[in-house]
Short mmCIF file of C-alpha atoms in Angstrom, two decimals:
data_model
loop_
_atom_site.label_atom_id
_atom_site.label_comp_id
_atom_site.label_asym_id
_atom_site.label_seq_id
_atom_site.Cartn_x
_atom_site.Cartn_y
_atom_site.Cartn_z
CA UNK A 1284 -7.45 -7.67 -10.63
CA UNK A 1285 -10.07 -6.00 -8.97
CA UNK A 1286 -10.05 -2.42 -9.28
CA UNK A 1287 -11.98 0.35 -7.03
CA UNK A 1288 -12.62 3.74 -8.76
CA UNK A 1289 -11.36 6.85 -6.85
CA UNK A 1290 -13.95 9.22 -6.38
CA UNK A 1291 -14.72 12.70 -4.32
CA UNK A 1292 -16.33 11.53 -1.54
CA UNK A 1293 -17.39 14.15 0.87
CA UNK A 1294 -14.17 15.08 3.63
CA UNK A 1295 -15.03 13.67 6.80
CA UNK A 1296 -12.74 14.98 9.82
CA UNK A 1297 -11.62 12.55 12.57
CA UNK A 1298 -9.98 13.86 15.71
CA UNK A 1299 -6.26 13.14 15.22
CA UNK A 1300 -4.69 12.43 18.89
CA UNK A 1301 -1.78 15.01 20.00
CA UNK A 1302 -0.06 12.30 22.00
CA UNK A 1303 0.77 8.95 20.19
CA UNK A 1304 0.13 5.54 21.07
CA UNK A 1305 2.88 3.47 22.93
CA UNK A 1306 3.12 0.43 21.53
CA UNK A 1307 5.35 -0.55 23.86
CA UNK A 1308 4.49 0.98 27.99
CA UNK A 1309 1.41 2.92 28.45
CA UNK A 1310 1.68 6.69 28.73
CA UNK A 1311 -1.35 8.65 30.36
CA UNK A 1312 -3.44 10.10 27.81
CA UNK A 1313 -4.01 13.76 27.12
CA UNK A 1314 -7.83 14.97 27.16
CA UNK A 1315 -7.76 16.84 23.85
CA UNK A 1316 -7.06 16.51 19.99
CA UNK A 1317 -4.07 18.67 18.17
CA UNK A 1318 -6.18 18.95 14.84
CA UNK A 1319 -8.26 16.20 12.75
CA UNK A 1320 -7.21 14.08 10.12
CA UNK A 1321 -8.91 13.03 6.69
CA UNK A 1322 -7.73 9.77 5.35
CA UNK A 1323 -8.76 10.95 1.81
CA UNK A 1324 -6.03 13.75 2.02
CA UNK A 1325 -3.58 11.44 4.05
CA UNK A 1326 -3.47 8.71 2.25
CA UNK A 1327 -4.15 10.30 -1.73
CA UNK A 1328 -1.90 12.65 -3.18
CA UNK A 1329 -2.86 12.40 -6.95
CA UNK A 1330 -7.21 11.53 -6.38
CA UNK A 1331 -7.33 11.24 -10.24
CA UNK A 1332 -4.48 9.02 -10.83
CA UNK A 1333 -5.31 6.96 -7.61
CA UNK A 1334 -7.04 3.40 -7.64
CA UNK A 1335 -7.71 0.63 -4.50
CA UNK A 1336 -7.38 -2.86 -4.87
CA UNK A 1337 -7.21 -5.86 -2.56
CA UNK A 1338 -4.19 -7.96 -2.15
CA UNK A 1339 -4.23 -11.64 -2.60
CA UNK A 1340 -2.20 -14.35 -0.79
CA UNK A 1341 1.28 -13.79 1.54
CA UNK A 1342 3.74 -13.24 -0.76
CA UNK A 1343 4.33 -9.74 0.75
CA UNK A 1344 3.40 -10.44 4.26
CA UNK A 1345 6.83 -9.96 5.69
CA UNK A 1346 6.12 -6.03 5.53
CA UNK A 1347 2.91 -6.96 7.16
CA UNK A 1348 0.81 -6.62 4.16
CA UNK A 1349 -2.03 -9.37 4.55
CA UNK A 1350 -4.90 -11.09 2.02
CA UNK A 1351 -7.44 -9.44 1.51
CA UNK A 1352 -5.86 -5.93 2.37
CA UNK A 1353 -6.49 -2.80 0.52
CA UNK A 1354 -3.81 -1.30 -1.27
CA UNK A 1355 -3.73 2.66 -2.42
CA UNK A 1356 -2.10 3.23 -5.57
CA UNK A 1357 -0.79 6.12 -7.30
CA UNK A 1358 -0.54 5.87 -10.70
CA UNK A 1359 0.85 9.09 -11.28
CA UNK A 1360 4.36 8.06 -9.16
CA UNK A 1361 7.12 7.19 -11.28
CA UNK A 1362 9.10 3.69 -9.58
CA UNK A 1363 12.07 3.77 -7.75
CA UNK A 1364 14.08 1.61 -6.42
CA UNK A 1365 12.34 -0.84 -3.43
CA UNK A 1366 8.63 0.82 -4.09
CA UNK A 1367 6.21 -1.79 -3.65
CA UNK A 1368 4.59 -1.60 -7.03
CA UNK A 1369 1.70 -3.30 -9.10
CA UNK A 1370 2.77 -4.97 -12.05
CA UNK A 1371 1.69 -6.74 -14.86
CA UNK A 1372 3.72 -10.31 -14.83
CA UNK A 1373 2.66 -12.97 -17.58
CA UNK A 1374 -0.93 -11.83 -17.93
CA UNK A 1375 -1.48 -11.11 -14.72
CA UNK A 1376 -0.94 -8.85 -12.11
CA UNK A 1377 1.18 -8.92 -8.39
CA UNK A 1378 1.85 -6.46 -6.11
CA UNK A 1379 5.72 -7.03 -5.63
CA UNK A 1380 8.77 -4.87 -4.12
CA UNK A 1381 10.79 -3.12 -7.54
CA UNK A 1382 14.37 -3.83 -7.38
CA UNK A 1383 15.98 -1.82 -10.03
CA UNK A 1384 19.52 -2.73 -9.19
CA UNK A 1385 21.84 -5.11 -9.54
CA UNK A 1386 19.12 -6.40 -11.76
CA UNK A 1387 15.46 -5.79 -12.50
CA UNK A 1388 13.29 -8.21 -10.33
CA UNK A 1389 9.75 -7.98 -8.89
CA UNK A 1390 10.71 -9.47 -4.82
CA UNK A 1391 8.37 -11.00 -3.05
CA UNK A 1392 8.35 -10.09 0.80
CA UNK A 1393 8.02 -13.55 1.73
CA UNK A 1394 10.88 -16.59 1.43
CA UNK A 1395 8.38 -19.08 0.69
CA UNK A 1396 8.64 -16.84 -2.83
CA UNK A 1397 10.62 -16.62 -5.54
CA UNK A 1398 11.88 -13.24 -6.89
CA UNK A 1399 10.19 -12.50 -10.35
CA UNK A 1400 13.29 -11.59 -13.17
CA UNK A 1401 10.92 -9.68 -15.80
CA UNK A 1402 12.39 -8.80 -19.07
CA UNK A 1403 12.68 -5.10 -18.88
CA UNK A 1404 11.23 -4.09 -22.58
CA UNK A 1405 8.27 -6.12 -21.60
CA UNK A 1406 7.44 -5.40 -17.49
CA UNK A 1407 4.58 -3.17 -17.35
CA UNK A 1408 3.70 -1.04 -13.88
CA UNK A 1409 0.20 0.02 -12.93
CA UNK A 1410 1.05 2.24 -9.97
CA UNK A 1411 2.90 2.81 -6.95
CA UNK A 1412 1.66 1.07 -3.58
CA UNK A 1413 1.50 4.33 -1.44
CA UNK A 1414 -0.66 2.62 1.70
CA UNK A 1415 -2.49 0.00 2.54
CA UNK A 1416 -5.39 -0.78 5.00
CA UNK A 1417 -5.49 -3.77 7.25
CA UNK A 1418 -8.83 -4.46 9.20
CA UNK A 1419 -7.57 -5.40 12.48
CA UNK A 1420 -10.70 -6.52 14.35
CA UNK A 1421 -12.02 -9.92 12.90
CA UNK A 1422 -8.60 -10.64 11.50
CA UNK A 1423 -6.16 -11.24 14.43
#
């Protein structure tokens, strides 16, 4: 696994739109900005217990997570239930959905996958998925 540091970077401030973006019919958009935005504070809660990595393969694709996407984790974030989580799994690691109930599994979000059945005394988890970034130009 490929891991990226999370550092300080310097804040940089991008105009956050007051009207959204219909994704669906066009609305007329408004000439002005209702604040700005910093991904750094959107996107990382914890910045000393945060990492990036980028996802490999399709297995979780059906919640639109692609290869080569990069994933923000929070190590500080205790599991739950349906988190999409990094995990250790026989040596290796996956980025799988945590089902803690009826039984422990790791699910991939893809049926061309099989669900993982870890032995709980043994299933180690890196972090908490908290975002991800998909480049959408070049990739479509």
């Amino acid at each position: 696994m490929f891991l990226i540091p999370m550092e300080n970077p310097d804040k940089i401030a991008i105009p956050l739109f007051l009207e959204r973006c219909a994704a669906g019919f066009p609305s007329p958009a408004q000439d002005y900005t209702s604040s700005e935005l910093d991904l750094n504070d959107y996107c990382i809660r914890h910045p000393s217990a945060t990492y990036f990595v980028r996802a490999q393969g399709n297995s979780m694709q059906d919640v639109g997570m692609r290869d080569g996407d990069l994933l923000v984790v929070d190590r500080s974030l205790r599991p739950q239930h349906r988190d999409i989580v990094i995990a250790e799994v026989d040596g290796g690691f996956t980025v799988k959905q945590l089902q803690t109930t009826p039984r422990l599994a790791l699910l991939p979000m893809n049926n061309a996958y099989s669900p993982i059945y870890p032995d709980p005394d043994e299933l180690t988890i890196f972090g908490v998925v908290t975002h991800w970034v998909h480049r959408a130009r070049g990739n479509l």
